[in-house]
Coordinates of C-alpha atoms in Angstrom, one line a residue:
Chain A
X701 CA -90.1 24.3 -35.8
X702 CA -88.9 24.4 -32.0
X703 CA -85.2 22.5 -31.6
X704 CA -84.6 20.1 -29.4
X705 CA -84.4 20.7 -25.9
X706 CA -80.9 19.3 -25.2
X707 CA -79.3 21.2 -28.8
X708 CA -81.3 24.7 -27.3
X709 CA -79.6 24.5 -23.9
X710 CA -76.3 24.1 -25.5
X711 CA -76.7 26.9 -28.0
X712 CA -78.5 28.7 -25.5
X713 CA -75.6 28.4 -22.9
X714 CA -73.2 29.1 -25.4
X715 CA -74.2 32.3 -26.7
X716 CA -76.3 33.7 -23.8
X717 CA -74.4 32.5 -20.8
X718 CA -70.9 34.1 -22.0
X719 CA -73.2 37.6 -20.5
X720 CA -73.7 36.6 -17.3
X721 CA -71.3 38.6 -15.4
X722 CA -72.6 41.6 -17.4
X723 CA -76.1 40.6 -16.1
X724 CA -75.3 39.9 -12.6
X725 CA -72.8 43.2 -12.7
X726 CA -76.7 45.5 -13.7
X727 CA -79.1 43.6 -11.7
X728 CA -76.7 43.9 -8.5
X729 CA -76.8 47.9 -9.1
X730 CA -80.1 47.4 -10.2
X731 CA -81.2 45.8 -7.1
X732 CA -78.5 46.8 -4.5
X733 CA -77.8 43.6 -2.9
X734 CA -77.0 39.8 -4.0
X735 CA -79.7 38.1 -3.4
X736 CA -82.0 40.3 -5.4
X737 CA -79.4 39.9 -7.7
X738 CA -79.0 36.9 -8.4
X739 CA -83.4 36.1 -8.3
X740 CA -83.5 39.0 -10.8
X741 CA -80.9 37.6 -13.2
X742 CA -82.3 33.7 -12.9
X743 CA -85.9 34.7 -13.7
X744 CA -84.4 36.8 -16.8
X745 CA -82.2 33.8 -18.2
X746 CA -85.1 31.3 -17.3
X747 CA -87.6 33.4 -19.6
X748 CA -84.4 34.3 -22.1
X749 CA -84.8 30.6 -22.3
X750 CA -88.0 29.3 -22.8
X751 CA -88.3 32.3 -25.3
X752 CA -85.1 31.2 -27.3
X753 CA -86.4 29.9 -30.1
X754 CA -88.2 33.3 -31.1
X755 CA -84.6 34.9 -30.7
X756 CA -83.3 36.1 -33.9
X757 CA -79.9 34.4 -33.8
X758 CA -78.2 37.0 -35.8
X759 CA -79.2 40.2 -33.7
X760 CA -77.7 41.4 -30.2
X761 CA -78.0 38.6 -27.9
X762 CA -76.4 40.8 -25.0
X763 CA -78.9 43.5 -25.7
X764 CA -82.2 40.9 -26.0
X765 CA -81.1 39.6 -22.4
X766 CA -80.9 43.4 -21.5
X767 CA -84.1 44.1 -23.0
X768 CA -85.8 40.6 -20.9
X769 CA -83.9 42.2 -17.1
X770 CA -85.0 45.7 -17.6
X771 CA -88.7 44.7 -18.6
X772 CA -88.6 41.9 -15.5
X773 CA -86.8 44.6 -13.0
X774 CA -89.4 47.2 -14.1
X775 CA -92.3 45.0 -13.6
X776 CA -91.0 43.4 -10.0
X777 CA -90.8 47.5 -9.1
X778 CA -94.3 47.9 -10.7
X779 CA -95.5 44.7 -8.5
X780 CA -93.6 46.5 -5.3
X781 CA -95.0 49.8 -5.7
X782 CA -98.7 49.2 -6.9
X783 CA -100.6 51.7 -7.9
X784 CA -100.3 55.4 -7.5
X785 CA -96.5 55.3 -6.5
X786 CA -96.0 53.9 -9.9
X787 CA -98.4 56.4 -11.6
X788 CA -96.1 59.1 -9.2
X789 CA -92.8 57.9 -10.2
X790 CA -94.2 57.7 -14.0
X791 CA -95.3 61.1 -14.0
X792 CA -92.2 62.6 -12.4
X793 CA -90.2 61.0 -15.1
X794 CA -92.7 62.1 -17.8
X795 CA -92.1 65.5 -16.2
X796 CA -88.5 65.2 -16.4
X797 CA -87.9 63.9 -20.0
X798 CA -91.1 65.7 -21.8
X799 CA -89.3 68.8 -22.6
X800 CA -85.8 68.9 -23.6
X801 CA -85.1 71.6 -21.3
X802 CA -84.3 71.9 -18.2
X803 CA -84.2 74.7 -15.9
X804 CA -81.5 73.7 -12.6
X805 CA -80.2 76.7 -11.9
X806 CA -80.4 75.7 -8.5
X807 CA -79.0 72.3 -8.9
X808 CA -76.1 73.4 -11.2
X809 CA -74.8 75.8 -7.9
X810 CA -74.2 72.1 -5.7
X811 CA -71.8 71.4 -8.6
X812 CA -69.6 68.5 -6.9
X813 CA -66.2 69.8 -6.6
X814 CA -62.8 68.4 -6.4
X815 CA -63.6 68.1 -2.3
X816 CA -66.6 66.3 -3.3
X817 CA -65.2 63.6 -5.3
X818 CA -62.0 62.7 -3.5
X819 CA -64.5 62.2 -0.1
X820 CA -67.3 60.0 -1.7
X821 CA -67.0 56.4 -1.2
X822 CA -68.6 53.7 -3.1
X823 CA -70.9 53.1 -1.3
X824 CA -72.4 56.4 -1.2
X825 CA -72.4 56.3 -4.9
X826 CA -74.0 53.4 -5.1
X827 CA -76.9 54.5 -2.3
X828 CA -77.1 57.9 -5.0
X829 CA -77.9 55.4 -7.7
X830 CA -80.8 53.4 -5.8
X831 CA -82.5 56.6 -4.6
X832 CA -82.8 57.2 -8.0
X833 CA -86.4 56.4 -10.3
X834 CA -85.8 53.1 -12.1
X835 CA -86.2 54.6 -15.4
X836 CA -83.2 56.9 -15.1
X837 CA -81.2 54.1 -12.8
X838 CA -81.5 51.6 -15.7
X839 CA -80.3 54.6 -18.1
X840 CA -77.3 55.2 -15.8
X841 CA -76.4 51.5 -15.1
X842 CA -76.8 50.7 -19.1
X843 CA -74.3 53.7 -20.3
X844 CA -72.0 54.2 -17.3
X845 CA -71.7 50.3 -16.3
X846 CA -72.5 48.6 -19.3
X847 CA -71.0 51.1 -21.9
X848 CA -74.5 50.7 -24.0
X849 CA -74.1 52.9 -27.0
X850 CA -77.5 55.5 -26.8
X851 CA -78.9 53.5 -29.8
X852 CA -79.0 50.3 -28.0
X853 CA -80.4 51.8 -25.0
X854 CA -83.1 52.9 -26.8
X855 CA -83.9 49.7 -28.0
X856 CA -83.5 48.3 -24.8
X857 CA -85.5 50.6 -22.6
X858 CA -88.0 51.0 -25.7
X859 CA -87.7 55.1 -25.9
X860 CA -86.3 57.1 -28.3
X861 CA -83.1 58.0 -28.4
X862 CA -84.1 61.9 -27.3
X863 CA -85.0 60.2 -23.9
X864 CA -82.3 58.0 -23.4
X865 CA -80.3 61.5 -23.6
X866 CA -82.6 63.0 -21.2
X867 CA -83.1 60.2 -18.7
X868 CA -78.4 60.4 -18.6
X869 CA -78.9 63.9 -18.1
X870 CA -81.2 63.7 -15.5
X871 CA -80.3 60.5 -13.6
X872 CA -76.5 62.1 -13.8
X873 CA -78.0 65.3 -12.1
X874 CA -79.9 63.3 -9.6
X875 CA -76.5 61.3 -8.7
X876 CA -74.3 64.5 -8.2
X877 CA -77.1 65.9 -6.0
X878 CA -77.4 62.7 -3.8
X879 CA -73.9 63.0 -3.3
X880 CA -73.5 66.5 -2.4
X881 CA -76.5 65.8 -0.5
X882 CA -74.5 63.0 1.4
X883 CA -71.4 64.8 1.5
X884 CA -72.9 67.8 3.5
X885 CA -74.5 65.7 5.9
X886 CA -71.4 64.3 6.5
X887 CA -69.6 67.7 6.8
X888 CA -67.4 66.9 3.7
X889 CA -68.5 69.8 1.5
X890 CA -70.3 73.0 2.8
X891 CA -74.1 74.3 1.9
X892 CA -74.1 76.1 -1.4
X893 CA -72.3 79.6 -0.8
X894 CA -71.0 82.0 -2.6
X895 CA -67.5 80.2 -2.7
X896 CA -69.3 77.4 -5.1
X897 CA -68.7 78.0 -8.9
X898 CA -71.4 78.1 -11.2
X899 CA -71.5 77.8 -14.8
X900 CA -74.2 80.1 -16.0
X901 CA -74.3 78.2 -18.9
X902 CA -75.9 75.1 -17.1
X903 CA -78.9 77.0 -16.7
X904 CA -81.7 76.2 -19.5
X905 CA -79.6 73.6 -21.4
X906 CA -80.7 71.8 -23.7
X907 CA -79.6 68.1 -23.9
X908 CA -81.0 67.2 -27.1
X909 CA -78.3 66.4 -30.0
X910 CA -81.0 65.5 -32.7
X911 CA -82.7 69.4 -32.2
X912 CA -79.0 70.2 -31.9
X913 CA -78.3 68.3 -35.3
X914 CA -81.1 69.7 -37.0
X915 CA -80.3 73.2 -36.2
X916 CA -76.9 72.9 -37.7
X917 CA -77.7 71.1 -40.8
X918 CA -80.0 74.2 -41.3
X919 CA -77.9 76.4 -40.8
X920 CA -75.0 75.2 -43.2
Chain B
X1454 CA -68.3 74.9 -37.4
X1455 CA -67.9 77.1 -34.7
X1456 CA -70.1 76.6 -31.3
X1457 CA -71.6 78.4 -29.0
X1458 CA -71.1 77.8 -25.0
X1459 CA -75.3 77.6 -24.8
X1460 CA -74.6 74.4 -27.5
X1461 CA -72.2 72.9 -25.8
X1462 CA -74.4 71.0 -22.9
X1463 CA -75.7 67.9 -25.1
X1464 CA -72.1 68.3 -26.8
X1465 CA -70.2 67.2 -24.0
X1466 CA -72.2 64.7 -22.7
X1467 CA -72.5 62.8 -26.0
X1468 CA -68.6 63.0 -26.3
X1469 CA -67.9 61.7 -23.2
X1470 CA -70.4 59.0 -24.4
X1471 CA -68.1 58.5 -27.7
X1472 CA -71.5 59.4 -28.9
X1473 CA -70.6 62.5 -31.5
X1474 CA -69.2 61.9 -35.2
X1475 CA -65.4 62.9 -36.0
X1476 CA -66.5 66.7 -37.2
X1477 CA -68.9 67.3 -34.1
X1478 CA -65.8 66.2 -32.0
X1479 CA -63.3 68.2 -33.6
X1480 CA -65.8 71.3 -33.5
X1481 CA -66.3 70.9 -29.5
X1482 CA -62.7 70.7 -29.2
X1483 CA -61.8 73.5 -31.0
X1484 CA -64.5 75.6 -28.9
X1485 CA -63.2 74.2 -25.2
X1486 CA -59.6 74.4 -26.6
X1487 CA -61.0 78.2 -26.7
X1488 CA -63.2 78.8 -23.8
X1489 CA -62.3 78.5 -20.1
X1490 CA -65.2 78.2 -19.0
X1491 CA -66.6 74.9 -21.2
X1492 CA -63.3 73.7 -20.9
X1493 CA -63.8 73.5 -16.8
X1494 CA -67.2 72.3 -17.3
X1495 CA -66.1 69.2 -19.6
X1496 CA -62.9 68.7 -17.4
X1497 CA -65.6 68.4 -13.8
X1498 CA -67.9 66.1 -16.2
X1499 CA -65.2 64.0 -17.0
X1500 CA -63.9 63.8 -13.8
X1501 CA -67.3 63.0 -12.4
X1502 CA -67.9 60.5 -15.1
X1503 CA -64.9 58.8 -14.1
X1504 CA -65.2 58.9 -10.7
X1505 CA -69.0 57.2 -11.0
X1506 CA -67.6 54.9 -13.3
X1507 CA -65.2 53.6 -11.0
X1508 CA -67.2 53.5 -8.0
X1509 CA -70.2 51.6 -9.4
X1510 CA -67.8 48.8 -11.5
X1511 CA -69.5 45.9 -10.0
X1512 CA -68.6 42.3 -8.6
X1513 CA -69.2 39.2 -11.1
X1514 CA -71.1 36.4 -10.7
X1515 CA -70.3 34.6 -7.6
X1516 CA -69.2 30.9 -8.5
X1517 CA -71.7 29.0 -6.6
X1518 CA -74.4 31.4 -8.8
X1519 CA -72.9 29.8 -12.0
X1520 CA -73.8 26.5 -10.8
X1521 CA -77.2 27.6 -9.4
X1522 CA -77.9 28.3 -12.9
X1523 CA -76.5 25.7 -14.6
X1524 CA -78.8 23.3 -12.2
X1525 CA -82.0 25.6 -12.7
X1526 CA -81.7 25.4 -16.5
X1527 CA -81.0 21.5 -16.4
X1528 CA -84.3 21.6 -14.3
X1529 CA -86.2 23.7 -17.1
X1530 CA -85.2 21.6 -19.6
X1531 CA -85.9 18.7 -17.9
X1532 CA -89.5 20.2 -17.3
X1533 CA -89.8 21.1 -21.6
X1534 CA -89.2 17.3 -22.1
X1535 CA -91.6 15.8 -19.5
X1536 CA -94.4 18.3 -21.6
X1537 CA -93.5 17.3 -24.7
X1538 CA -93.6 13.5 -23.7
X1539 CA -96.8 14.3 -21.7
X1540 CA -98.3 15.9 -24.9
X1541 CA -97.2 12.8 -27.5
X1542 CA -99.1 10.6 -24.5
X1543 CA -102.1 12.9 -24.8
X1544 CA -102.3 12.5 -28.2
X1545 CA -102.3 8.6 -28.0
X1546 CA -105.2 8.5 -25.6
X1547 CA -109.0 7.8 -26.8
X1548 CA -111.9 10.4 -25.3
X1549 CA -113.7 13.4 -26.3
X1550 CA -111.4 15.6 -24.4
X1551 CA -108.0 14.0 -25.9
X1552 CA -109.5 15.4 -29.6
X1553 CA -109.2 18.8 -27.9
X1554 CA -106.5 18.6 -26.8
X1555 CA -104.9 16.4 -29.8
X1556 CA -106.2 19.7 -32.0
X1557 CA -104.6 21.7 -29.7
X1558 CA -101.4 19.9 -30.6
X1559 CA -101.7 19.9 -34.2
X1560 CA -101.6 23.9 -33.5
X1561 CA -98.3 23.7 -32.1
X1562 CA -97.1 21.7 -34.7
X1563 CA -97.8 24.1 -36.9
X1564 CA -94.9 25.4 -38.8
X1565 CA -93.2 28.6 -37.9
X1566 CA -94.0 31.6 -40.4
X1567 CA -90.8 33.5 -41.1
X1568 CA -92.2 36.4 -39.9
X1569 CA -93.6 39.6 -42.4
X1570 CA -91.1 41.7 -40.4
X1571 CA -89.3 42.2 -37.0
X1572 CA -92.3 44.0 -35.4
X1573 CA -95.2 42.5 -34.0
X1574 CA -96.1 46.1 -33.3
X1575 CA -99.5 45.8 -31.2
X1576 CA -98.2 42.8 -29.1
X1577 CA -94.9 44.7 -28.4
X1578 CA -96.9 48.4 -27.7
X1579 CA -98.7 45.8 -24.8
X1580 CA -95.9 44.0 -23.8
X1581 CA -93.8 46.9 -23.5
X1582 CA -97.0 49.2 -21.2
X1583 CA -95.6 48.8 -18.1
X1584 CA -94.7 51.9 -17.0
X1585 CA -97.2 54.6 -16.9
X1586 CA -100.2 52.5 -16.3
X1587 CA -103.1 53.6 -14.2
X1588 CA -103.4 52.2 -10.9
X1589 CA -105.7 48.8 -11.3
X1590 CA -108.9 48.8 -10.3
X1591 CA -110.0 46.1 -8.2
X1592 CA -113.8 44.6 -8.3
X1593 CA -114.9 41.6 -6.8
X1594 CA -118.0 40.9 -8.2
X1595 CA -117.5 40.2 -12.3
X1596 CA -120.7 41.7 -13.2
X1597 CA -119.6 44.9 -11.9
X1598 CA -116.6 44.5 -13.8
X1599 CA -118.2 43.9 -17.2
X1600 CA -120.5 46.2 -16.8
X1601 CA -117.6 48.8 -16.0
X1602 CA -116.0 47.9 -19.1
X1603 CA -119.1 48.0 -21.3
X1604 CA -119.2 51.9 -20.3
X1605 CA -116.0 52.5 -20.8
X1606 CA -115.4 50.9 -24.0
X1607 CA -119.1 51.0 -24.8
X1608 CA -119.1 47.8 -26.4
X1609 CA -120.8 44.7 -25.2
X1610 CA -118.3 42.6 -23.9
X1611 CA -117.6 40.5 -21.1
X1612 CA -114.4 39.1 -19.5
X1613 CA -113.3 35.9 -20.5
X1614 CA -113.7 32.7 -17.7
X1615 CA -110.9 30.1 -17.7
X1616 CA -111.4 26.4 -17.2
X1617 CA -108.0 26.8 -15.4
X1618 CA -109.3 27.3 -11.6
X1619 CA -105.8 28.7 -10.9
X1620 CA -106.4 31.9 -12.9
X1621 CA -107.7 34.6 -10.8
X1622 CA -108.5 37.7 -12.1
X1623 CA -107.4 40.4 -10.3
X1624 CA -108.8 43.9 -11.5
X1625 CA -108.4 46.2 -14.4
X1626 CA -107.5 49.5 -15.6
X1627 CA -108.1 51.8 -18.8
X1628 CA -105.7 51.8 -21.5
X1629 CA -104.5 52.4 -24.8
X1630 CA -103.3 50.8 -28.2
X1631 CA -102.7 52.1 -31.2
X1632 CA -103.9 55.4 -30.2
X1633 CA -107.6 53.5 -29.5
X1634 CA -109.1 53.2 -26.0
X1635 CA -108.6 49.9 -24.4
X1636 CA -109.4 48.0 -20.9
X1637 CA -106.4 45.6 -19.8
X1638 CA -107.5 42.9 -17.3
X1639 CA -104.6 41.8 -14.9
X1640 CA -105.2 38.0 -14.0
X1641 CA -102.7 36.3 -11.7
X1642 CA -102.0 32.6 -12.8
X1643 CA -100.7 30.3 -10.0
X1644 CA -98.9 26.9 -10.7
X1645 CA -96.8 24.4 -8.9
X1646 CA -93.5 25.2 -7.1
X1647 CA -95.4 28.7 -6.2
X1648 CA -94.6 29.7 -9.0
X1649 CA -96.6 32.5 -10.1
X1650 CA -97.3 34.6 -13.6
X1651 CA -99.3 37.9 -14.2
X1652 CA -100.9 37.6 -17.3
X1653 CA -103.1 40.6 -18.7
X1654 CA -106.0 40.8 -21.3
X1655 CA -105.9 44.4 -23.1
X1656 CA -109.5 44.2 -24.8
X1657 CA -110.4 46.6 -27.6
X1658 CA -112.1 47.6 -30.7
X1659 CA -110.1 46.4 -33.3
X1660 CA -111.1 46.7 -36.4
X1661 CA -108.8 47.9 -39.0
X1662 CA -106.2 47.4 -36.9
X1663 CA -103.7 44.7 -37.5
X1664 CA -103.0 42.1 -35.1
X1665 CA -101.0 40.3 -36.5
X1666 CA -97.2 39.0 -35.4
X1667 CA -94.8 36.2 -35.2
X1668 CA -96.6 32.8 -35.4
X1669 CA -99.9 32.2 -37.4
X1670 CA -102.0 29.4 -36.0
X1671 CA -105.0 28.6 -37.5
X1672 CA -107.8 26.9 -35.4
X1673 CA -111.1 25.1 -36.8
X1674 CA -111.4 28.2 -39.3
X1675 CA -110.3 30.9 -36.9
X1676 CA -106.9 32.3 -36.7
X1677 CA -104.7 33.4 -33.7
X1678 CA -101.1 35.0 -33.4
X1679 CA -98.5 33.6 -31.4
X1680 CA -95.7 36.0 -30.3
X1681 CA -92.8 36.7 -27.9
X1682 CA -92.3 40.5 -27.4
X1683 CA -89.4 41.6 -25.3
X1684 CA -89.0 37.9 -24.0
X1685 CA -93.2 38.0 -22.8
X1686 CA -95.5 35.7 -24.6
X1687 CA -98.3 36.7 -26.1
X1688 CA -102.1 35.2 -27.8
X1689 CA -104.1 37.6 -29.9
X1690 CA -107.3 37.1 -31.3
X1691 CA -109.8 38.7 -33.2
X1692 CA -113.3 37.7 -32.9
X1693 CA -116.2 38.4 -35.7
X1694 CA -117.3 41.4 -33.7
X1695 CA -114.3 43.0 -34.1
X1696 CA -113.0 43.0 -30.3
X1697 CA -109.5 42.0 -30.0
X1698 CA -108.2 39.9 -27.5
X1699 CA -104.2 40.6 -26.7
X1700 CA -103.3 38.3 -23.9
X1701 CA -99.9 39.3 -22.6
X1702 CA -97.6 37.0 -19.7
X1703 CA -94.3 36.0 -18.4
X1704 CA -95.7 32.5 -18.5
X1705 CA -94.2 29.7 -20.9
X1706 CA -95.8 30.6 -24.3
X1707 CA -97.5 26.9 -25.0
X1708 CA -98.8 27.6 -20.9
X1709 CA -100.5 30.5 -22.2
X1710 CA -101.8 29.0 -25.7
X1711 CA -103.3 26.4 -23.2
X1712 CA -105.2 29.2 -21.4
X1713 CA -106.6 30.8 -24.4
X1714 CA -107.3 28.0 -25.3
X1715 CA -109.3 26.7 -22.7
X1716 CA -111.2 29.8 -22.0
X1717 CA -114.9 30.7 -22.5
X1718 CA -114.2 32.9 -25.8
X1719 CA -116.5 30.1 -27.3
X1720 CA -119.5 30.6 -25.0
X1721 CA -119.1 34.4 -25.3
X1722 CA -119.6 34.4 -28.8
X1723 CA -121.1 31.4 -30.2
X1724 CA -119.9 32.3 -33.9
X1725 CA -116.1 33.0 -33.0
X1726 CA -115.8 30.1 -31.0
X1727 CA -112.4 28.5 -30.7
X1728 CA -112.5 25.9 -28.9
X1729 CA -115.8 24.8 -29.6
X1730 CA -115.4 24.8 -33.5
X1731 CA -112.2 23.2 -32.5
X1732 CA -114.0 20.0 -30.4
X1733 CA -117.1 20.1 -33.1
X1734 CA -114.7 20.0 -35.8
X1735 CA -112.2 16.9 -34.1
X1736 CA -115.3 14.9 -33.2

């Protein structure tokens, strides 16, 4: 049976409320500003609550509420961008994280340097992160901000764990280009030259530990 | 277990994501204790990680947002209490409709299955299909629509109606579940407060699929499920044709058992009705 409503606001504040900061800390990187903030993180905790009495009390509260922002951001960006940007930004992604290889030769020679990262400034990192495709923003926010482990991520943004790895990979890429981008405009850093270093080795990677795994349990 | 440099990409990213097991660790360390060249790599990563890291560590929760919250929950559970009072009133009240409704209440009091397992997997593959959707196609005029979804699932069907005027349906778009065609109606439900809820209505050919998941409520002979994937709520029904109904929203669940519940499922086919075996049955 449903508990009463003044024992479920007490539990509920008890256990769920202690995350708060945590929430408030993703949806202000989520969202970039306060305001959309703090409505993103009120309509999560409202729904966290009228749904606590399907909560399993013994599993991850801090990655249920998780699971209730990411599905509420995505769908406020899916109400924002109706329609074929969605279907755009869905296929990009599905484009990105199909394969487990990625060919950036291109990107890999815009390596940020040590010139790069002494000259960015927050708030350039945090403009990189909201240029980025939700899917691989909520993959950099849950691992980099939230210290997610890849397992909970995956339950969380309800993908494998393969495209958790991918969507890191990616969204990390995506960042470092931003900033370089940023950092050129701002004559911090100079175009790609010859002076840049470049790992050959970034070229074709492959980012997936499970094939990675699998090919050397075979091979022992 | 020695490495290769090609290996060492998904290597160093897990590691810096305290992602690897002891023996994977120890092998990437031996390699970059070896190799310039990874070693630089996983030195700029780290430094990069780091750097990002520190840069996007964000504020807390401003004070003034605690109490905002605080307030807003006292305010929802204020608003559970008046609808559970307004619902033992209902129940106390004479008149055709009150059996309805008083019905409707015997569903919610219903005891709670433990559930069969953790997953309610068609409710959460429809809660969770968000991303990746087709754009929604918009069509005024209803009989286009169910004629549009009778080609395209080509089963005779027809959109439900609601008795609730402040459910508007908005369009639709093709979809899947379980690997099986499906049509998903968006509706948008208004309330007070302008508050307002999406709900959406994937219909399909179910049989042999299982729809079952959290709560079993069983209704004048007919059973529906009652479920809360990924913090949604969700209705599902199966009707004696073999079209499933998975109603998905970010609407209170009872809010949305109402709607179901108060929909023309009954007039659309007169053996599966609901609520009409529902009334027949309380009178």
């Amino acid at each position: 049976m449903f508990s009463r409503p003044k024992k479920k606001r007490t539990e509920f504040e008890a256990t769920a409320l202690v995350h708060l900061d945590a929430l408030y800390g993703a949806a202000h990187r989520l969202t970039r500003n306060p305001r959309d903030a703090e409505d993103l993180v009120q309509e999560t905790v409202l729904r966290a609550y009228r749904f606590w009495d399907g909560f399993q009390k013994d599993s991850n509260c801090k990655a249920w509420l998780f699971k209730i922002l990411t599905n509420t951001f995505i769908n406020h960006y899916q109400k924002q961008k109706r329609g074929r940007e969605v279907l755009g930004a869905a296929m990009a992604e599905q484009e990105a994280t199909d394969g487990v290889l990625f060919h950036e030769q291109a990107e890999s020679q815009r390596d940020p340097e040590d010139l790069l990262l002494n000259h960015t400034v927050s708030e350039d990192v945090v403009r990189a992160l909201t240029s980025l495709s939700p899917e691989f923003r909520l993959a950099v926010v849950l691992c980099d901000i939230e210290g997610f482990s890849y397992k909970e991520i995956a339950e969380i943004m309800e993908c494998p764990v393969g495209t958790v790895m991918s969507r890191l990979y990616r969204g990390r890429r995506l960042l470092k280009e931003s900033l370089y981008d940023f950092a050129v405009a701002q004559g911090v850093v100079k175009r790609p030259g010859d002076e840049v270093t470049h790992d050959s080795a970034d070229a074709g990677d492959t980012i997936d530990l499970d094939a990675y795994r699998k090919r050397r349990a075979n091979t022992t | 277990m020695a490495i290769h440099c090609s290996e060492t990409a998904p290597l160093v990213q897990s590691c810096l994501d305290g992602e690897l097991t002891d023996a994977e660790e120890r092998a990437l360390c031996d390699h970059v204790s070896q190799c310039g060249v990874c070693r630089k790599r996983m030195s700029r990563e780290e430094r990069f990680r780091d750097a990002i890291r520190e840069h996007l560590a964000p504020p807390s929760a401003p004070d003034r947002f605690h109490e905002q919250l605080t307030h807003a929950l006292a305010e929802e559970e204020r608003a559970e209490v008046r609808a559970r009072r307004h619902a033992q009133l209902s129940w106390a009240l004479p008149g055709a409709a009150t059996v309805a409704a008083a019905v409707a209440l015997l569903v919610f009091a219903t005891d709670r299955l433990a559930p069969a397992n953790d997953q309610a997997p068609l409710t959460h593959e429809a809660a969770s299909r968000v991303i990746g959707s087709s754009p929604v196609v918009v069509q005024e005029d209803h009989r286009d629509m169910s004629r549009s979804l009778n080609d395209y699932l080509r089963v005779p069907i027809r959109p439900p109606r609601f008795s609730d005027d402040n459910v508007e349906l908005y369009g639709w778009r093709p979809s899947h579940l379980h690997g099986r065609q499906a049509a998903e109606l968006v509706y948008r439900v208004f309330r007070s407060e302008g508050r307002q809820y999406t709900m959406r209505l994937h219909l399909l050919e179910s049989s042999n699929i299982d729809l079952r998941s959290q709560d079993r409520r069983e209704i004048g002979g007919q059973t529906i499920w009652v479920d809360s994937p990924l913090g949604m709520s969700s209705v599902t029904y199966q009707d004696r044709q073999g079209i499933g109904y998975v109603f998905i929203s970010d609407m209170p669940q009872h809010d949305l058992v109402d709607l179901v519940l108060g929909s023309d499922l009954a007039q659309t086919h007169d053996d599966d009705s609901i609520r009409g075996r529902t009334a027949s049955q309380g009178q």
